[in-house]
PDB file of N, CA and C in Angstrom:
ATOM      1  N   UNK A   1     -64.206  39.857  35.468  1.00 81.00           N
ATOM      2  CA  UNK A   1     -65.067  38.640  34.790  1.00 81.00           C
ATOM      3  C   UNK A   1     -64.511  39.019  33.424  1.00 81.00           C
ATOM      4  N   UNK A   2     -64.011  38.006  32.575  1.00 86.00           N
ATOM      5  CA  UNK A   2     -63.709  37.638  31.105  1.00 86.00           C
ATOM      6  C   UNK A   2     -64.919  37.865  30.751  1.00 86.00           C
ATOM      7  N   UNK A   3     -65.122  38.043  29.855  1.00 86.00           N
ATOM      8  CA  UNK A   3     -66.579  37.436  28.691  1.00 86.00           C
ATOM      9  C   UNK A   3     -66.300  36.035  27.903  1.00 86.00           C
ATOM     10  N   UNK A   4     -67.655  35.287  27.996  1.00 93.00           N
ATOM     11  CA  UNK A   4     -66.810  33.735  27.532  1.00 93.00           C
ATOM     12  C   UNK A   4     -67.124  33.856  25.791  1.00 93.00           C
ATOM     13  N   UNK A   5     -66.328  32.598  25.194  1.00 91.00           N
ATOM     14  CA  UNK A   5     -66.175  33.200  23.728  1.00 91.00           C
ATOM     15  C   UNK A   5     -67.555  32.719  23.256  1.00 91.00           C
ATOM     16  N   UNK A   6     -68.745  32.554  23.800  1.00 94.00           N
ATOM     17  CA  UNK A   6     -70.153  32.980  23.124  1.00 94.00           C
ATOM     18  C   UNK A   6     -70.615  34.177  23.293  1.00 94.00           C
ATOM     19  N   UNK A   7     -69.897  35.281  24.379  1.00 94.00           N
ATOM     20  CA  UNK A   7     -70.538  36.563  24.467  1.00 94.00           C
ATOM     21  C   UNK A   7     -69.640  36.928  23.564  1.00 94.00           C
ATOM     22  N   UNK A   8     -68.150  36.295  23.497  1.00 91.00           N
ATOM     23  CA  UNK A   8     -67.772  37.231  22.364  1.00 91.00           C
ATOM     24  C   UNK A   8     -68.196  37.248  20.732  1.00 91.00           C
ATOM     25  N   UNK A   9     -68.711  36.118  20.411  1.00 92.00           N
ATOM     26  CA  UNK A   9     -68.994  35.778  19.201  1.00 92.00           C
ATOM     27  C   UNK A   9     -70.271  35.917  18.535  1.00 92.00           C
ATOM     28  N   UNK A  10     -71.217  36.645  19.680  1.00 94.00           N
ATOM     29  CA  UNK A  10     -72.685  37.324  19.728  1.00 94.00           C
ATOM     30  C   UNK A  10     -72.189  38.854  19.312  1.00 94.00           C
ATOM     31  N   UNK A  11     -71.540  39.083  20.189  1.00 92.00           N
ATOM     32  CA  UNK A  11     -71.168  40.636  19.690  1.00 92.00           C
ATOM     33  C   UNK A  11     -70.832  40.982  18.792  1.00 92.00           C
ATOM     34  N   UNK A  12     -69.809  39.973  18.292  1.00 89.00           N
ATOM     35  CA  UNK A  12     -69.437  40.322  16.731  1.00 89.00           C
ATOM     36  C   UNK A  12     -70.402  40.056  15.481  1.00 89.00           C
ATOM     37  N   UNK A  13     -71.318  39.043  15.447  1.00 90.00           N
ATOM     38  CA  UNK A  13     -72.769  39.027  15.066  1.00 90.00           C
ATOM     39  C   UNK A  13     -72.848  40.213  15.052  1.00 90.00           C
ATOM     40  N   UNK A  14     -73.237  40.467  16.302  1.00 91.00           N
ATOM     41  CA  UNK A  14     -74.176  42.152  15.839  1.00 91.00           C
ATOM     42  C   UNK A  14     -73.207  43.015  15.598  1.00 91.00           C
ATOM     43  N   UNK A  15     -72.019  43.256  15.473  1.00 87.00           N
ATOM     44  CA  UNK A  15     -71.516  44.291  14.714  1.00 87.00           C
ATOM     45  C   UNK A  15     -71.097  44.151  13.697  1.00 87.00           C
ATOM     46  N   UNK A  16     -71.246  42.984  13.129  1.00 87.00           N
ATOM     47  CA  UNK A  16     -71.398  42.728  11.640  1.00 87.00           C
ATOM     48  C   UNK A  16     -72.176  43.074  10.850  1.00 87.00           C
ATOM     49  N   UNK A  17     -73.621  42.369  11.845  1.00 89.00           N
ATOM     50  CA  UNK A  17     -74.907  42.885  11.008  1.00 89.00           C
ATOM     51  C   UNK A  17     -75.439  44.769  11.523  1.00 89.00           C
ATOM     52  N   UNK A  18     -74.798  45.516  11.953  1.00 88.00           N
ATOM     53  CA  UNK A  18     -74.572  46.671  12.082  1.00 88.00           C
ATOM     54  C   UNK A  18     -73.999  47.790  10.984  1.00 88.00           C
ATOM     55  N   UNK A  19     -73.056  47.135  11.148  1.00 83.00           N
ATOM     56  CA  UNK A  19     -71.859  47.717  10.193  1.00 83.00           C
ATOM     57  C   UNK A  19     -71.981  47.300   8.469  1.00 83.00           C
ATOM     58  N   UNK A  20     -72.086  46.021   8.189  1.00 84.00           N
ATOM     59  CA  UNK A  20     -72.132  45.177   7.234  1.00 84.00           C
ATOM     60  C   UNK A  20     -70.341  44.687   6.988  1.00 84.00           C
ATOM     61  N   UNK A  21     -70.293  44.302   5.948  1.00 81.00           N
ATOM     62  CA  UNK A  21     -68.835  43.294   5.562  1.00 81.00           C
ATOM     63  C   UNK A  21     -68.176  44.129   5.082  1.00 81.00           C
ATOM     64  N   UNK A  22     -68.635  45.413   4.027  1.00 84.00           N
ATOM     65  CA  UNK A  22     -67.707  45.884   3.481  1.00 84.00           C
ATOM     66  C   UNK A  22     -67.538  47.431   4.368  1.00 84.00           C
ATOM     67  N   UNK A  23     -68.073  47.631   5.302  1.00 86.00           N
ATOM     68  CA  UNK A  23     -67.511  48.927   6.041  1.00 86.00           C
ATOM     69  C   UNK A  23     -66.840  47.911   7.342  1.00 86.00           C
ATOM     70  N   UNK A  24     -66.964  47.358   7.893  1.00 84.00           N
ATOM     71  CA  UNK A  24     -65.888  46.703   9.233  1.00 84.00           C
ATOM     72  C   UNK A  24     -64.424  46.796   8.657  1.00 84.00           C
ATOM     73  N   UNK A  25     -63.797  46.841   7.108  1.00 87.00           N
ATOM     74  CA  UNK A  25     -62.412  46.986   6.931  1.00 87.00           C
ATOM     75  C   UNK A  25     -62.015  48.348   6.363  1.00 87.00           C
ATOM     76  N   UNK A  26     -62.815  48.941   6.815  1.00 88.00           N
ATOM     77  CA  UNK A  26     -62.299  50.657   6.632  1.00 88.00           C
ATOM     78  C   UNK A  26     -62.570  51.151   7.889  1.00 88.00           C
ATOM     79  N   UNK A  27     -63.063  50.722   9.064  1.00 85.00           N
ATOM     80  CA  UNK A  27     -63.309  50.990  10.608  1.00 85.00           C
ATOM     81  C   UNK A  27     -62.151  50.387  11.064  1.00 85.00           C
ATOM     82  N   UNK A  28     -61.512  49.407  10.333  1.00 87.00           N
ATOM     83  CA  UNK A  28     -60.362  49.239  11.126  1.00 87.00           C
ATOM     84  C   UNK A  28     -59.166  49.673  10.275  1.00 87.00           C
ATOM     85  N   UNK A  29     -59.357  50.007   9.625  1.00 92.00           N
ATOM     86  CA  UNK A  29     -58.207  50.660   8.383  1.00 92.00           C
ATOM     87  C   UNK A  29     -58.159  52.246   9.519  1.00 92.00           C
ATOM     88  N   UNK A  30     -58.867  53.016   9.575  1.00 92.00           N
ATOM     89  CA  UNK A  30     -59.282  54.504  10.477  1.00 92.00           C
ATOM     90  C   UNK A  30     -58.720  53.980  11.680  1.00 92.00           C
ATOM     91  N   UNK A  31     -58.804  53.092  12.216  1.00 90.00           N
ATOM     92  CA  UNK A  31     -58.518  52.417  13.775  1.00 90.00           C
ATOM     93  C   UNK A  31     -56.992  52.652  13.929  1.00 90.00           C
ATOM     94  N   UNK A  32     -56.258  51.734  12.814  1.00 93.00           N
ATOM     95  CA  UNK A  32     -54.951  51.846  12.619  1.00 93.00           C
ATOM     96  C   UNK A  32     -54.375  52.511  12.067  1.00 93.00           C
ATOM     97  N   UNK A  33     -55.014  53.813  11.546  1.00 94.00           N
ATOM     98  CA  UNK A  33     -54.110  54.939  11.229  1.00 94.00           C
ATOM     99  C   UNK A  33     -54.260  55.307  12.315  1.00 94.00           C
ATOM    100  N   UNK A  34     -55.267  55.530  13.124  1.00 94.00           N
ATOM    101  CA  UNK A  34     -55.500  56.412  14.802  1.00 94.00           C
ATOM    102  C   UNK A  34     -54.288  55.798  15.348  1.00 94.00           C
ATOM    103  N   UNK A  35     -53.819  54.530  15.619  1.00 94.00           N
ATOM    104  CA  UNK A  35     -52.957  54.130  16.317  1.00 94.00           C
ATOM    105  C   UNK A  35     -51.591  54.614  15.736  1.00 94.00           C
ATOM    106  N   UNK A  36     -51.306  54.816  14.561  1.00 94.00           N
ATOM    107  CA  UNK A  36     -50.316  54.647  14.005  1.00 94.00           C
ATOM    108  C   UNK A  36     -49.526  56.097  14.370  1.00 94.00           C
ATOM    109  N   UNK A  37     -50.720  57.287  13.887  1.00 94.00           N
ATOM    110  CA  UNK A  37     -50.578  58.560  14.195  1.00 94.00           C
ATOM    111  C   UNK A  37     -50.107  59.324  15.818  1.00 94.00           C
ATOM    112  N   UNK A  38     -51.035  58.198  16.531  1.00 94.00           N
ATOM    113  CA  UNK A  38     -50.353  58.375  18.322  1.00 94.00           C
ATOM    114  C   UNK A  38     -49.105  57.698  18.668  1.00 94.00           C
ATOM    115  N   UNK A  39     -48.728  56.838  17.577  1.00 93.00           N
ATOM    116  CA  UNK A  39     -47.538  56.520  18.184  1.00 93.00           C
ATOM    117  C   UNK A  39     -46.247  57.150  17.836  1.00 93.00           C
ATOM    118  N   UNK A  40     -46.542  57.640  16.211  1.00 92.00           N
ATOM    119  CA  UNK A  40     -45.836  59.162  15.899  1.00 92.00           C
ATOM    120  C   UNK A  40     -45.806  60.469  16.731  1.00 92.00           C
ATOM    121  N   UNK A  41     -46.721  60.369  17.326  1.00 90.00           N
ATOM    122  CA  UNK A  41     -46.711  62.071  18.000  1.00 90.00           C
ATOM    123  C   UNK A  41     -46.187  61.456  19.587  1.00 90.00           C
ATOM    124  N   UNK A  42     -46.051  60.607  20.035  1.00 90.00           N
ATOM    125  CA  UNK A  42     -45.579  60.053  21.460  1.00 90.00           C
ATOM    126  C   UNK A  42     -43.578  60.254  20.986  1.00 90.00           C
ATOM    127  N   UNK A  43     -43.384  59.633  19.675  1.00 87.00           N
ATOM    128  CA  UNK A  43     -42.071  59.714  19.543  1.00 87.00           C
ATOM    129  C   UNK A  43     -41.605  61.218  19.206  1.00 87.00           C
ATOM    130  N   UNK A  44     -42.242  61.769  18.114  1.00 85.00           N
ATOM    131  CA  UNK A  44     -42.087  63.140  18.029  1.00 85.00           C
ATOM    132  C   UNK A  44     -41.884  64.036  19.679  1.00 85.00           C
ATOM    133  N   UNK A  45     -42.531  63.615  20.510  1.00 81.00           N
ATOM    134  CA  UNK A  45     -42.851  64.720  21.631  1.00 81.00           C
ATOM    135  C   UNK A  45     -41.465  63.651  22.574  1.00 81.00           C
ATOM    136  N   UNK A  46     -41.030  62.722  22.611  1.00 78.00           N
ATOM    137  CA  UNK A  46     -39.671  62.294  23.280  1.00 78.00           C
ATOM    138  C   UNK A  46     -38.892  62.566  22.404  1.00 78.00           C
ATOM    139  N   UNK A  47     -38.212  63.196  21.151  1.00 75.00           N
ATOM    140  CA  UNK A  47     -37.593  63.532  20.834  1.00 75.00           C
ATOM    141  C   UNK A  47     -37.729  64.935  20.802  1.00 75.00           C
ATOM    142  N   UNK A  48     -38.941  65.979  21.066  1.00 71.00           N
ATOM    143  CA  UNK A  48     -38.537  67.062  21.890  1.00 71.00           C
ATOM    144  C   UNK A  48     -38.258  67.440  23.100  1.00 71.00           C
ATOM    145  N   UNK A  49     -38.295  66.252  23.581  1.00 71.00           N
ATOM    146  CA  UNK A  49     -37.833  66.778  25.119  1.00 71.00           C
ATOM    147  C   UNK A  49     -36.259  66.365  24.817  1.00 71.00           C
ATOM    148  N   UNK A  50     -35.860  65.376  24.327  1.00 64.00           N
ATOM    149  CA  UNK A  50     -34.605  65.609  24.139  1.00 64.00           C
ATOM    150  C   UNK A  50     -34.155  66.195  23.626  1.00 64.00           C
ATOM    151  N   UNK A  51     -34.330  67.049  22.732  1.00 64.00           N
ATOM    152  CA  UNK A  51     -33.840  68.805  21.940  1.00 64.00           C
ATOM    153  C   UNK A  51     -34.198  69.780  23.032  1.00 64.00           C
ATOM    154  N   UNK A  52     -34.602  69.605  23.996  1.00 61.00           N
ATOM    155  CA  UNK A  52     -34.698  70.809  25.113  1.00 61.00           C
ATOM    156  C   UNK A  52     -34.310  70.479  26.459  1.00 61.00           C
ATOM    157  N   UNK A  53     -32.852  69.169  26.297  1.00 60.00           N
ATOM    158  CA  UNK A  53     -32.334  68.814  27.437  1.00 60.00           C
ATOM    159  C   UNK A  53     -30.972  69.734  27.639  1.00 60.00           C
ATOM    160  N   UNK A  54     -30.782  69.773  28.226  1.00 61.00           N
ATOM    161  CA  UNK A  54     -29.302  70.379  28.788  1.00 61.00           C
ATOM    162  C   UNK A  54     -27.820  70.327  27.711  1.00 61.00           C
ATOM    163  N   UNK A  55     -27.384  71.425  27.225  1.00 63.00           N
ATOM    164  CA  UNK A  55     -26.558  71.310  26.035  1.00 63.00           C
ATOM    165  C   UNK A  55     -25.362  70.128  26.986  1.00 63.00           C
ATOM    166  N   UNK A  56     -25.193  70.757  28.182  1.00 64.00           N
ATOM    167  CA  UNK A  56     -24.358  69.106  28.116  1.00 64.00           C
ATOM    168  C   UNK A  56     -24.336  67.812  27.739  1.00 64.00           C
ATOM    169  N   UNK A  57     -25.820  67.584  28.128  1.00 64.00           N
ATOM    170  CA  UNK A  57     -26.451  66.337  27.624  1.00 64.00           C
ATOM    171  C   UNK A  57     -26.152  65.836  26.396  1.00 64.00           C
ATOM    172  N   UNK A  58     -26.367  66.742  25.847  1.00 62.00           N
ATOM    173  CA  UNK A  58     -26.667  67.254  23.628  1.00 62.00           C
ATOM    174  C   UNK A  58     -25.155  66.290  23.314  1.00 62.00           C
ATOM    175  N   UNK A  59     -24.118  67.530  24.671  1.00 64.00           N
ATOM    176  CA  UNK A  59     -22.555  66.987  23.866  1.00 64.00           C
ATOM    177  C   UNK A  59     -22.575  65.592  24.050  1.00 64.00           C
ATOM    178  N   UNK A  60     -22.766  65.296  25.113  1.00 66.00           N
ATOM    179  CA  UNK A  60     -22.411  63.817  25.409  1.00 66.00           C
ATOM    180  C   UNK A  60     -22.998  62.812  24.779  1.00 66.00           C
ATOM    181  N   UNK A  61     -24.126  63.112  24.574  1.00 63.00           N
ATOM    182  CA  UNK A  61     -24.733  62.274  23.655  1.00 63.00           C
ATOM    183  C   UNK A  61     -24.426  62.086  22.597  1.00 63.00           C
ATOM    184  N   UNK A  62     -23.881  63.458  21.295  1.00 64.00           N
ATOM    185  CA  UNK A  62     -22.796  63.395  20.412  1.00 64.00           C
ATOM    186  C   UNK A  62     -21.901  62.369  20.512  1.00 64.00           C
ATOM    187  N   UNK A  63     -20.617  63.018  21.755  1.00 66.00           N
ATOM    188  CA  UNK A  63     -20.085  61.953  21.781  1.00 66.00           C
ATOM    189  C   UNK A  63     -19.569  60.680  21.562  1.00 66.00           C
ATOM    190  N   UNK A  64     -20.879  60.305  22.326  1.00 66.00           N
ATOM    191  CA  UNK A  64     -20.731  58.800  22.033  1.00 66.00           C
ATOM    192  C   UNK A  64     -21.403  57.964  20.936  1.00 66.00           C
ATOM    193  N   UNK A  65     -22.430  58.816  19.781  1.00 63.00           N
ATOM    194  CA  UNK A  65     -22.374  58.345  18.944  1.00 63.00           C
ATOM    195  C   UNK A  65     -20.708  58.378  18.082  1.00 63.00           C
ATOM    196  N   UNK A  66     -19.972  59.726  18.081  1.00 60.00           N
ATOM    197  CA  UNK A  66     -19.108  59.565  17.224  1.00 60.00           C
ATOM    198  C   UNK A  66     -17.642  58.748  17.685  1.00 60.00           C
ATOM    199  N   UNK A  67     -17.029  57.951  16.318  1.00 58.00           N
ATOM    200  CA  UNK A  67     -16.153  56.795  16.555  1.00 58.00           C
ATOM    201  C   UNK A  67     -14.654  57.333  17.313  1.00 58.00           C
ATOM    202  N   UNK A  68     -13.910  57.334  17.894  1.00 61.00           N
ATOM    203  CA  UNK A  68     -12.811  57.699  17.672  1.00 61.00           C
ATOM    204  C   UNK A  68     -11.885  58.478  16.276  1.00 61.00           C
ATOM    205  N   UNK A  69     -12.106  57.453  15.443  1.00 61.00           N
ATOM    206  CA  UNK A  69     -11.411  58.066  14.598  1.00 61.00           C
ATOM    207  C   UNK A  69     -12.316  59.512  13.661  1.00 61.00           C
ATOM    208  N   UNK A  70     -13.685  59.703  14.483  1.00 59.00           N
ATOM    209  CA  UNK A  70     -14.174  61.074  14.007  1.00 59.00           C
ATOM    210  C   UNK A  70     -14.395  61.982  14.426  1.00 59.00           C
ATOM    211  N   UNK A  71     -14.018  61.356  15.732  1.00 56.00           N
ATOM    212  CA  UNK A  71     -13.740  62.567  17.293  1.00 56.00           C
ATOM    213  C   UNK A  71     -12.172  63.237  16.481  1.00 56.00           C
ATOM    214  N   UNK A  72     -11.748  62.396  16.198  1.00 60.00           N
ATOM    215  CA  UNK A  72     -10.069  62.930  15.996  1.00 60.00           C
ATOM    216  C   UNK A  72      -9.714  63.481  14.940  1.00 60.00           C
ATOM    217  N   UNK A  73     -10.651  63.879  13.584  1.00 61.00           N
ATOM    218  CA  UNK A  73     -10.614  64.250  12.576  1.00 61.00           C
ATOM    219  C   UNK A  73     -11.385  65.672  12.889  1.00 61.00           C
ATOM    220  N   UNK A  74     -12.101  65.380  13.587  1.00 59.00           N
ATOM    221  CA  UNK A  74     -13.176  66.955  14.196  1.00 59.00           C
ATOM    222  C   UNK A  74     -11.775  67.934  14.768  1.00 59.00           C
ATOM    223  N   UNK A  75     -11.012  67.211  15.602  1.00 61.00           N
ATOM    224  CA  UNK A  75      -9.661  67.746  16.428  1.00 61.00           C
ATOM    225  C   UNK A  75      -9.148  68.526  15.438  1.00 61.00           C
ATOM    226  N   UNK A  76      -8.866  67.488  14.343  1.00 63.00           N
ATOM    227  CA  UNK A  76      -7.954  68.033  13.592  1.00 63.00           C
ATOM    228  C   UNK A  76      -8.463  69.508  13.128  1.00 63.00           C
ATOM    229  N   UNK A  77      -9.661  69.163  12.483  1.00 63.00           N
ATOM    230  CA  UNK A  77     -10.200  70.310  11.686  1.00 63.00           C
ATOM    231  C   UNK A  77     -10.000  71.722  12.923  1.00 63.00           C
ATOM    232  N   UNK A  78     -10.474  71.789  14.239  1.00 60.00           N
ATOM    233  CA  UNK A  78     -10.461  72.769  14.932  1.00 60.00           C
ATOM    234  C   UNK A  78      -9.314  73.327  15.142  1.00 60.00           C
ATOM    235  N   UNK A  79      -8.198  72.354  14.806  1.00 59.00           N
ATOM    236  CA  UNK A  79      -6.941  72.757  15.221  1.00 59.00           C
ATOM    237  C   UNK A  79      -5.894  73.747  14.225  1.00 59.00           C
TER     238      UNK A  79
END
């Protein structure tokens, strides 16, 4: 069951009366920074899981990123 538009308006008016017009932007700023930190933590966790993957997978990912010219230069340096 979804709330009707009148119910949403009443809730918003109550929130405005409880917190005041000046406090609401601060609350939204805090909520936004919390969401930003949460997304950053998820991204960092995904990067950590990639780092902990097998060496074969890491080498395959690096080879995909390298262009053929870069690979040839690296081979020339090792020879």
